[in-house]
XYZ file of C-alpha atoms in Angstrom:
653
model
C 59.168 52.155 -4.237
C 55.573 52.626 -3.952
C 54.953 54.602 -0.904
C 58.601 53.267 0.552
C 60.211 57.161 0.493
C 56.974 58.193 2.536
C 57.611 55.703 5.279
C 61.448 56.264 5.464
C 61.075 59.868 5.525
C 58.117 59.615 8.370
C 60.624 57.767 10.452
C 64.029 59.537 9.711
C 61.727 62.927 10.372
C 60.359 61.624 13.836
C 64.271 60.793 14.782
C 65.595 64.265 13.621
C 62.577 65.761 15.660
C 63.627 63.811 18.632
C 67.410 64.497 18.361
C 66.613 68.260 18.262
C 64.057 68.054 21.414
C 66.975 66.341 23.108
C 69.568 68.821 22.005
C 67.245 71.969 23.040
C 64.972 70.406 26.211
C 66.052 68.492 29.091
C 64.244 64.825 29.477
C 65.385 64.476 33.165
C 64.190 67.805 34.560
C 61.065 68.742 32.339
C 57.712 67.524 32.527
C 56.695 64.559 30.229
C 53.562 66.453 28.910
C 55.902 69.230 27.879
C 58.169 67.377 26.133
C 55.701 65.088 24.405
C 53.562 68.265 22.958
C 56.614 70.016 21.849
C 57.795 66.720 20.249
C 54.529 66.105 18.306
C 54.551 69.971 17.334
C 57.919 69.750 15.788
C 57.184 66.305 14.247
C 54.008 67.495 12.566
C 55.778 70.433 11.306
C 58.737 68.700 10.189
C 56.524 66.060 8.313
C 55.042 68.912 6.392
C 58.420 70.609 4.928
C 59.793 67.304 4.229
C 56.592 65.365 2.805
C 55.204 68.354 0.704
C 58.219 68.036 -2.322
C 56.810 64.502 -2.664
C 53.674 65.311 -2.798
C 54.437 68.129 -5.923
C 56.296 65.397 -7.835
C 53.746 62.979 -7.325
C 51.043 65.626 -8.596
C 53.284 66.436 -11.501
C 53.593 62.598 -12.678
C 49.693 62.692 -12.510
C 49.429 65.653 -14.566
C 51.827 64.445 -17.143
C 50.001 60.845 -17.362
C 46.640 62.890 -17.744
C 48.058 65.119 -20.720
C 49.337 62.200 -22.195
C 46.262 60.358 -22.287
C 44.429 63.115 -23.818
C 46.970 63.596 -26.384
C 46.775 59.816 -27.587
C 43.104 59.656 -27.194
C 42.329 62.518 -29.685
C 44.732 62.286 -32.758
C 45.598 65.433 -34.746
C 45.130 65.074 -38.476
C 47.301 66.664 -40.959
C 46.117 68.437 -43.995
C 45.676 66.531 -47.097
C 47.085 67.683 -50.325
C 44.278 69.169 -53.304
C 45.519 66.124 -55.835
C 45.274 63.428 -53.169
C 42.283 60.790 -53.125
C 41.942 59.587 -49.697
C 41.768 55.688 -49.467
C 39.742 53.821 -47.284
C 42.351 53.404 -44.809
C 42.999 54.524 -41.309
C 44.709 58.224 -41.024
C 47.875 58.338 -39.243
C 48.365 61.511 -36.955
C 51.238 63.635 -38.458
C 51.974 64.980 -34.909
C 54.463 62.585 -33.087
C 53.342 60.921 -29.941
C 54.597 62.664 -26.762
C 57.626 61.199 -24.545
C 56.182 58.523 -21.881
C 55.820 59.567 -18.407
C 58.506 58.477 -15.815
C 57.021 57.563 -12.498
C 59.104 59.284 -10.087
C 61.162 57.360 -7.406
C 59.359 58.771 -4.512
C 55.725 58.232 -5.983
C 53.048 58.083 -3.490
C 49.959 55.751 -4.590
C 46.522 57.225 -4.880
C 44.357 57.737 -1.722
C 47.417 57.881 0.746
C 48.328 61.528 0.698
C 44.608 63.055 1.252
C 44.040 60.825 4.672
C 48.197 61.741 5.750
C 47.567 65.567 5.123
C 44.016 65.486 7.205
C 45.591 63.869 10.007
C 48.811 66.012 10.105
C 47.133 69.104 9.398
C 44.050 68.924 12.306
C 46.295 67.412 14.522
C 48.655 70.470 14.258
C 45.739 72.895 14.494
C 44.430 71.351 17.681
C 47.682 71.673 19.165
C 48.687 75.314 18.110
C 45.065 76.820 18.945
C 44.037 74.648 21.777
C 46.541 72.248 23.603
C 49.765 73.980 23.582
C 48.299 77.736 24.763
C 46.208 75.935 27.294
C 49.383 74.058 28.517
C 51.618 77.003 28.728
C 49.079 79.295 30.521
C 48.514 76.046 32.910
C 52.069 75.994 33.652
C 52.477 79.352 34.328
C 49.145 79.823 36.584
C 49.546 80.629 40.162
C 46.504 78.342 40.962
C 46.953 75.582 43.613
C 44.294 73.359 42.227
C 43.476 72.090 39.056
C 40.402 73.575 38.551
C 42.132 77.096 39.583
C 44.753 76.466 36.801
C 42.145 75.733 34.121
C 40.194 78.447 34.841
C 43.271 80.836 34.832
C 44.457 79.041 31.322
C 41.068 79.716 29.784
C 40.731 83.341 30.800
C 44.541 84.099 29.483
C 44.111 82.228 26.261
C 40.468 84.053 25.670
C 42.321 86.653 23.254
C 43.786 83.901 20.907
C 40.182 82.069 21.069
C 38.531 85.569 20.511
C 40.789 86.449 17.454
C 40.282 83.230 15.653
C 36.618 83.263 16.227
C 36.524 86.862 15.249
C 37.660 86.138 11.575
C 35.949 82.424 11.824
C 32.564 84.497 12.212
C 33.110 87.390 9.870
C 33.944 84.916 7.146
C 30.663 82.846 8.262
C 28.596 85.949 8.088
C 30.094 86.775 4.807
C 29.165 83.532 3.374
C 25.720 83.111 4.939
C 24.464 86.514 3.759
C 25.864 85.950 0.034
C 22.719 85.141 -2.134
C 23.252 81.544 -3.883
C 25.708 80.159 -1.481
C 24.691 77.266 0.921
C 26.379 76.361 4.160
C 27.762 72.737 4.207
C 30.012 71.040 6.523
C 32.678 71.223 3.595
C 32.067 74.993 3.468
C 32.370 75.504 7.027
C 35.529 73.464 7.112
C 36.904 75.366 4.272
C 36.016 78.868 6.284
C 37.935 77.435 9.462
C 41.040 76.714 7.314
C 40.778 79.866 5.565
C 40.573 81.633 8.905
C 43.457 79.963 10.305
C 45.563 80.721 7.132
C 44.474 84.181 6.968
C 45.649 84.862 10.685
C 48.851 82.786 9.823
C 49.713 84.675 6.450
C 49.320 87.987 8.097
C 52.031 87.125 10.765
C 54.133 85.349 7.874
C 54.411 88.540 5.472
C 55.726 90.865 8.503
C 58.069 88.132 9.531
C 59.520 87.334 6.136
C 59.867 90.647 5.248
C 62.531 91.189 8.304
C 64.097 87.779 7.685
C 64.673 88.114 3.957
C 66.872 91.111 4.683
C 68.261 90.360 7.862
C 69.505 86.785 7.725
C 71.858 87.466 4.575
C 73.105 90.744 6.532
C 73.842 89.089 9.825
C 76.043 86.325 7.658
C 77.750 89.354 6.218
C 78.398 91.072 9.335
C 79.294 87.433 11.098
C 82.414 87.848 8.462
C 83.695 91.206 10.001
C 84.995 90.193 13.365
C 85.518 93.457 14.611
C 82.313 94.636 13.878
C 80.448 91.547 15.635
C 82.620 91.723 18.710
C 81.757 95.292 19.078
C 77.966 94.479 18.770
C 78.656 91.470 21.262
C 79.941 93.921 23.696
C 76.687 96.262 22.980
C 74.510 93.119 23.698
C 76.505 92.043 26.858
C 75.918 95.419 28.357
C 72.155 95.339 27.718
C 71.465 91.894 28.726
C 73.555 92.574 32.038
C 71.126 95.355 32.937
C 68.291 93.031 32.349
C 69.822 90.156 34.174
C 70.308 92.654 37.246
C 66.973 93.731 36.992
C 65.879 89.992 37.272
C 67.996 89.085 39.748
C 66.831 92.132 42.063
C 63.314 91.154 41.137
C 63.786 87.612 42.494
C 65.258 89.070 45.770
C 62.056 91.246 46.070
C 59.841 88.362 45.570
C 61.943 85.977 47.652
C 61.961 88.254 50.576
C 58.127 88.379 50.159
C 57.787 84.829 50.449
C 60.234 84.890 53.406
C 57.659 86.975 55.341
C 54.718 84.836 54.273
C 56.630 81.614 55.276
C 57.633 82.847 58.933
C 54.209 84.436 59.341
C 52.198 81.042 58.228
C 53.441 78.272 60.489
C 53.327 74.698 60.121
C 49.696 73.897 61.440
C 48.148 76.772 59.514
C 45.646 75.636 56.841
C 47.438 77.661 54.231
C 50.841 76.188 54.919
C 50.213 73.645 52.047
C 50.181 76.499 49.652
C 53.548 78.004 51.267
C 55.245 74.565 50.593
C 54.322 74.474 47.136
C 55.507 78.170 46.777
C 58.635 76.870 48.368
C 59.383 74.312 45.761
C 59.199 76.462 43.144
C 62.027 78.855 44.353
C 65.840 78.105 43.737
C 67.557 75.611 46.060
C 69.586 78.286 47.780
C 66.804 80.382 48.768
C 64.844 77.346 49.870
C 67.991 76.095 52.241
C 68.134 79.665 53.773
C 64.436 79.941 54.259
C 64.426 76.397 56.058
C 67.341 77.357 58.347
C 65.342 80.762 59.470
C 61.940 79.057 59.970
C 60.702 77.722 63.156
C 57.958 74.821 62.515
C 57.326 74.174 65.894
C 55.898 77.452 66.648
C 51.932 77.275 66.537
C 50.005 80.202 64.973
C 46.936 82.457 66.602
C 44.515 83.835 64.757
C 43.762 86.807 67.297
C 47.037 88.235 67.139
C 48.602 87.837 63.357
C 47.186 89.074 59.938
C 47.404 86.340 57.359
C 47.139 86.670 53.463
C 44.508 85.296 51.414
C 44.365 82.513 49.136
C 44.045 84.787 46.431
C 47.056 86.600 47.520
C 48.904 83.512 47.741
C 48.066 82.704 44.066
C 49.113 85.871 42.947
C 52.452 85.510 44.792
C 52.703 81.919 43.167
C 52.601 83.384 39.992
C 55.275 86.168 40.615
C 57.811 83.421 41.827
C 57.090 81.420 38.531
C 57.874 84.354 36.398
C 60.613 85.715 38.494
C 62.517 82.255 38.389
C 62.129 81.764 34.730
C 63.319 85.213 34.163
C 66.169 84.882 35.967
C 66.821 81.430 34.664
C 66.576 82.912 31.072
C 69.106 85.639 31.739
C 71.299 83.711 33.238
C 71.423 81.371 30.535
C 71.491 84.052 27.842
C 74.317 85.744 29.519
C 76.289 82.369 29.554
C 75.903 82.004 25.948
C 76.553 85.624 25.261
C 79.866 85.537 27.299
C 81.129 82.401 25.554
C 80.484 84.367 22.365
C 82.490 87.320 23.208
C 85.454 85.283 24.690
C 85.667 83.189 21.353
C 85.575 86.504 19.395
C 88.440 87.759 21.459
C 90.313 84.616 20.840
C 89.805 84.738 17.115
C 90.896 88.596 17.109
C 94.118 87.665 19.130
C 94.933 84.240 17.179
C 94.937 86.416 13.759
C 98.009 87.839 14.297
C 99.517 84.725 15.520
C 102.652 83.270 13.347
C 102.560 79.645 14.369
C 98.881 79.388 12.834
C 97.722 77.395 15.798
C 94.582 78.352 17.483
C 95.147 79.146 21.308
C 91.850 79.338 23.519
C 91.894 81.579 26.442
C 89.798 78.740 28.470
C 90.479 75.416 27.290
C 87.475 73.327 27.010
C 86.783 71.178 30.278
C 85.427 68.472 28.314
C 87.938 65.385 27.177
C 89.430 65.635 23.837
C 87.775 63.312 20.939
C 89.167 61.944 18.364
C 87.721 64.646 15.737
C 89.745 67.090 17.810
C 92.449 65.305 18.048
C 93.007 64.050 14.333
C 90.698 66.158 12.420
C 89.887 69.444 13.994
C 93.267 70.282 15.303
C 94.646 73.655 16.477
C 96.164 74.026 13.212
C 92.928 73.555 11.148
C 90.963 75.447 13.618
C 93.141 78.526 13.226
C 92.670 78.239 9.257
C 89.147 77.969 9.626
C 88.269 80.512 12.261
C 90.705 83.349 11.031
C 91.138 82.702 7.393
C 88.058 80.590 5.472
C 85.278 81.344 8.013
C 85.129 84.988 7.025
C 85.149 84.113 3.023
C 82.496 81.366 3.763
C 80.170 83.775 5.319
C 80.529 86.213 2.729
C 79.762 83.475 0.165
C 76.756 82.319 1.833
C 75.190 85.988 2.526
C 75.672 86.580 -1.391
C 73.942 83.339 -2.231
C 71.112 83.951 0.401
C 70.913 87.614 -0.636
C 69.996 86.284 -4.376
C 67.653 84.001 -2.884
C 65.753 86.724 -0.934
C 65.775 88.607 -4.378
C 64.019 85.622 -5.883
C 61.712 85.261 -3.319
C 60.688 88.872 -3.288
C 60.366 89.160 -6.999
C 58.233 85.831 -6.704
C 55.941 86.958 -4.293
C 55.117 90.120 -6.208
C 54.388 88.141 -9.487
C 53.204 84.577 -8.976
C 50.032 85.543 -9.766
C 50.915 85.937 -13.512
C 50.623 82.790 -15.244
C 50.923 84.061 -19.171
C 53.797 84.842 -18.950
C 55.226 83.002 -15.757
C 56.934 85.444 -13.944
C 57.853 83.766 -10.827
C 61.193 82.422 -10.929
C 60.619 79.314 -8.564
C 57.621 78.666 -11.026
C 59.992 78.691 -13.796
C 62.895 76.240 -12.581
C 59.860 73.951 -11.676
C 58.560 73.858 -15.058
C 61.901 73.344 -16.656
C 62.661 70.630 -14.546
C 59.252 69.088 -15.359
C 59.882 68.858 -18.780
C 62.762 66.726 -18.313
C 61.189 64.616 -15.464
C 64.026 65.661 -13.257
C 62.051 64.619 -10.215
C 64.822 64.736 -7.802
C 65.907 68.081 -8.761
C 61.953 69.165 -8.374
C 62.205 67.860 -4.897
C 65.489 69.103 -3.796
C 64.347 72.867 -4.960
C 61.148 72.559 -3.378
C 62.344 71.376 0.024
C 65.519 74.150 -0.097
C 63.025 76.734 -0.811
C 60.579 75.750 1.968
C 63.373 75.429 4.516
C 64.734 78.967 3.496
C 61.361 80.390 4.004
C 61.034 78.834 7.375
C 64.365 79.750 8.488
C 63.643 83.379 7.694
C 60.214 83.214 9.378
C 61.258 81.499 12.671
C 64.695 82.852 13.331
C 62.873 86.370 13.149
C 60.839 85.641 16.155
C 63.792 84.692 18.233
C 65.853 87.928 16.757
C 63.494 90.605 17.423
C 63.752 92.294 21.116
C 60.376 92.293 21.424
C 60.351 88.551 21.690
C 63.582 88.122 23.774
C 61.043 86.431 26.596
C 61.314 83.258 24.563
C 64.732 81.749 23.238
C 66.162 78.407 22.010
C 69.476 77.468 23.670
C 71.402 74.103 23.024
C 72.776 71.787 25.580
C 69.545 71.480 27.124
C 69.439 75.174 28.274
C 65.764 75.978 26.748
C 63.135 76.009 29.160
C 59.802 74.472 29.283
C 57.842 77.789 28.122
C 60.146 78.608 25.148
C 59.544 74.769 23.942
C 55.897 75.039 24.218
C 56.035 78.725 22.408
C 58.313 77.135 19.455
C 55.889 74.276 19.016
C 52.885 76.455 18.889
C 54.326 78.879 16.622
C 55.745 76.340 14.176
C 52.303 74.627 13.679
C 50.607 78.097 13.161
C 53.009 79.286 10.793
C 54.129 76.213 8.570
C 50.701 75.478 7.035
C 49.996 78.935 5.527
C 53.746 79.208 4.448
C 53.494 75.829 2.490
C 50.300 76.992 1.003
C 52.109 80.307 -0.104
C 54.810 78.431 -1.677
C 52.653 76.295 -3.466
C 51.449 79.496 -4.946
C 54.649 80.618 -5.932
C 55.158 77.369 -7.964
C 51.620 77.691 -9.607
C 50.561 74.673 -7.889
C 47.570 76.116 -6.129
C 44.729 76.518 -8.552
C 42.738 79.027 -6.419
C 45.725 81.494 -7.332
C 46.845 80.306 -10.442
C 43.399 79.783 -11.960
C 44.814 76.933 -14.136
C 42.775 73.773 -14.763
C 45.620 71.413 -13.508
C 46.152 68.753 -11.381
C 46.308 69.960 -7.535
C 48.518 68.642 -4.735
C 46.681 66.349 -2.077
C 47.883 69.395 0.366
C 45.835 71.769 -1.644
C 42.785 69.948 -1.891
C 42.553 69.199 2.159
C 42.823 73.065 2.216
C 39.159 73.474 0.387
C 38.146 75.631 -2.631
C 38.934 79.011 -1.929
C 36.544 79.944 -4.521
C 33.925 79.654 -1.566
C 35.585 83.012 -0.276
C 36.541 84.767 -3.811
C 37.806 88.294 -1.800
C 40.343 86.206 -0.148
C 41.660 84.015 -3.056
C 41.765 87.069 -5.382
C 42.318 89.681 -3.092
C 43.768 89.008 0.357
C 46.287 86.078 -0.927
C 47.217 87.644 -4.030
C 48.089 91.510 -2.976
C 48.918 91.198 0.652
C 52.162 89.591 0.053
C 53.329 92.559 -2.136
C 53.585 94.266 1.171
C 57.026 92.361 1.428
C 58.545 94.802 -0.295
C 58.027 97.884 1.745
C 58.761 95.742 4.610
C 62.276 94.604 3.083
C 63.134 98.609 2.185
C 62.404 99.541 5.956
C 64.325 96.512 7.253
C 67.290 96.941 4.822
C 67.538 101.142 5.935
C 66.789 99.889 9.587
C 64.009 102.455 9.826
C 62.557 100.107 12.679
C 65.810 100.426 14.847
C 65.751 104.087 14.269
C 62.463 104.734 15.170
C 62.919 102.400 18.594
C 66.245 104.513 19.393
C 64.395 107.606 19.162
C 61.560 106.601 21.007
C 64.168 105.728 23.849
C 64.604 102.087 23.316
C 68.527 101.427 23.308
C 69.583 100.175 19.544
C 72.811 99.394 18.108
C 73.625 102.540 16.164
C 77.038 102.923 15.103
C 77.009 106.898 15.189
C 75.471 106.928 18.659
C 77.181 108.493 21.628
C 74.860 106.009 23.700
C 76.087 103.070 21.618
C 79.445 103.910 22.275
C 78.827 104.118 25.908
C 77.452 100.857 26.036
C 80.071 99.212 24.015
C 82.518 100.331 26.787
C 80.551 99.169 29.359
C 80.400 95.736 27.624
C 83.926 95.387 26.955
C 84.533 96.194 30.872
C 81.938 93.483 31.958
C 83.636 90.790 29.907
C 87.203 91.907 30.812
C 85.619 91.281 34.568
C 84.023 87.848 33.717
C 87.041 86.632 32.508
C 89.212 87.801 35.444
C 86.807 85.843 37.508
C 86.942 82.764 35.313
C 90.727 82.893 35.469
C 90.673 83.335 39.001
C 88.604 80.092 39.637
C 90.748 78.300 36.970
C 93.773 79.021 39.396
C 92.067 77.888 42.418
C 91.437 74.656 40.641
C 94.803 74.201 39.458
C 96.168 74.890 42.894
C 93.859 72.282 44.321
C 94.893 69.717 41.572
C 98.525 70.347 42.459
C 97.830 70.044 46.187
C 96.092 66.925 46.111
C 99.025 64.729 45.227
C 101.034 66.613 47.826
C 98.327 65.866 50.629
C 98.023 62.163 49.536
C 102.077 61.710 49.799
C 102.010 63.495 53.518
C 98.869 61.126 54.352
C 100.947 58.049 53.319
C 103.976 59.066 55.031
C 101.868 60.028 58.259
C 100.356 56.667 57.996
C 103.388 54.888 57.671
C 104.751 56.615 60.595
C 101.961 55.874 62.933
C 102.385 52.315 61.851
C 106.028 52.214 62.813
C 105.274 53.932 65.741
C 102.448 51.679 67.037
C 105.060 48.922 66.532
C 107.759 50.494 69.078
C 106.130 49.041 72.534
C 106.212 45.604 70.854
C 109.954 46.162 70.075
C 111.032 47.999 73.227
C 109.845 44.867 75.133
C 112.216 42.713 73.827
C 115.083 44.967 73.094
C 115.889 47.028 76.080
C 118.180 50.400 75.653
C 120.495 50.847 78.564
C 118.622 48.798 81.029
C 115.522 51.150 80.398
C 112.286 50.469 77.950
C 111.898 52.876 75.050
C 109.554 55.848 75.994
C 106.019 55.688 74.488
C 105.438 59.195 74.572
C 106.487 59.808 71.140
C 103.733 57.823 70.101
C 101.175 59.174 72.051
C 101.764 62.405 70.980
C 101.173 61.269 67.184
C 97.858 60.026 67.788
C 96.477 63.630 67.834
C 98.686 64.939 64.734
C 96.056 64.193 61.801
C 93.734 66.387 64.399
């Protein structure tokens, strides 16, 4: 199994990232470079999360071998009695030989992990700081040429590059002016890594302080269907306001595009830019503008005033932003509408005596074998109306205990004697029994929980509502790029912070122990002692204040006082928005019911119309045969009239 576990996880993680990208992205509509960049970013971050536990177990095994070799090479001699004369024989040690070290099933040979971590880390850093921000700004740019798009992307990303260069330059000056220190390539590399980790840790603690409280509380509130339904009404009211603003903004931008398109005719030099703008507009607007346009009319430079190329670039960017905002609010509205309808169905089915879950709008997708034999309406009723709330409450309690353990460990992980970090205690207890599987599972679950708290916070906070992740191929390209950029930027410092929690980072624990390969490629933090002994130790303690502020909803109350409408149970404005949201959901349900009734009427009318068409075709065939019959069989000395058959020719018309 030497190195086999690493190879298996590399392949499995790739298919996991590919599956998630297929679930959230759209392989048919989105650009290949966007999909490739996002897939690579997700893949590298998932590799760090999944492979780091293997690195920890391998390092523990190496440390065990080192301790075992040192203990055997230096025997300990017990005291001899006073009346005993030492013979000329070898002295046997009185202490027993320690237990042999057992190799973990996922052991990775020497020399593989340092190279692996260097490739993963530097590739992810190039993605998050250079390629993905550049691609994101390039896609949003309103320029019509490659040079113009590149120039706009560089200007927009100057703030990111400037922030990174400012931190790197400050650390470089600190090392340069310090007496006795010489700058080498290794130290410059360490300064760059430290600058990136410092930026990531600064944002990491802020997001983690919110997520450690909000995620357990969100699951507890999810068990309260009434509270969750009311909050969904509140969100629906606010989202509808934003959706209406987005539609109004799109209408204004499309009106401006229409005016410019009508003024610049087909043979104008700027017409190619107008065609580029029109391709970014929604299809219904493209058809509307195409019908109202006369391409055969020549332009006259003397009579008309035409916009400049710079104003068209600005208009192009406005179109891209307006269309993206409109699509985002539309997708978010559909998701929220589905959630509200489902919660209303749960509230109605709770009082059902048949114990069968009945939906207001049955799914249009064909029923699979799982829904037919396993997840039946009876099973669905017991899960949605009875078991789900208790499962969420139990999960909330478990996550709360996990959050308390994280907060305690973040405040005490610098203490090695005694060991106060709970995660370090658990790992060391498993280390004594060589329980490598438990060590790897504990590391993976802890890192996964920290990642969930951090990343979900970004998509929960209202400030970051510009980006979203929606399943069923509903996530736009900008949100995919932002998620990849964020994952690559926060995952390395998060994993380094986790190694500090379990005392596997010698720069923080100050222990002479074998360090992981992941820590070794980060460089020695002793080059910057004020970072290793100051910022990395004391800044995470700020998480206590952030958790307290989140628990008492201080940020929500401050935003509400400043005029930003937030969900406050005792606010009159909140009650008005809840009533408005309830009416919006009721209106949307009536609209869906009318659409379904119309589709049902069309389904019923299709067999009837088909029968009528068949009967008419049979009658027309019989009528066409009447002249042939009338030539052979006279009736009363006269031939049968063909007027009836002629009249039926126009019946279908």
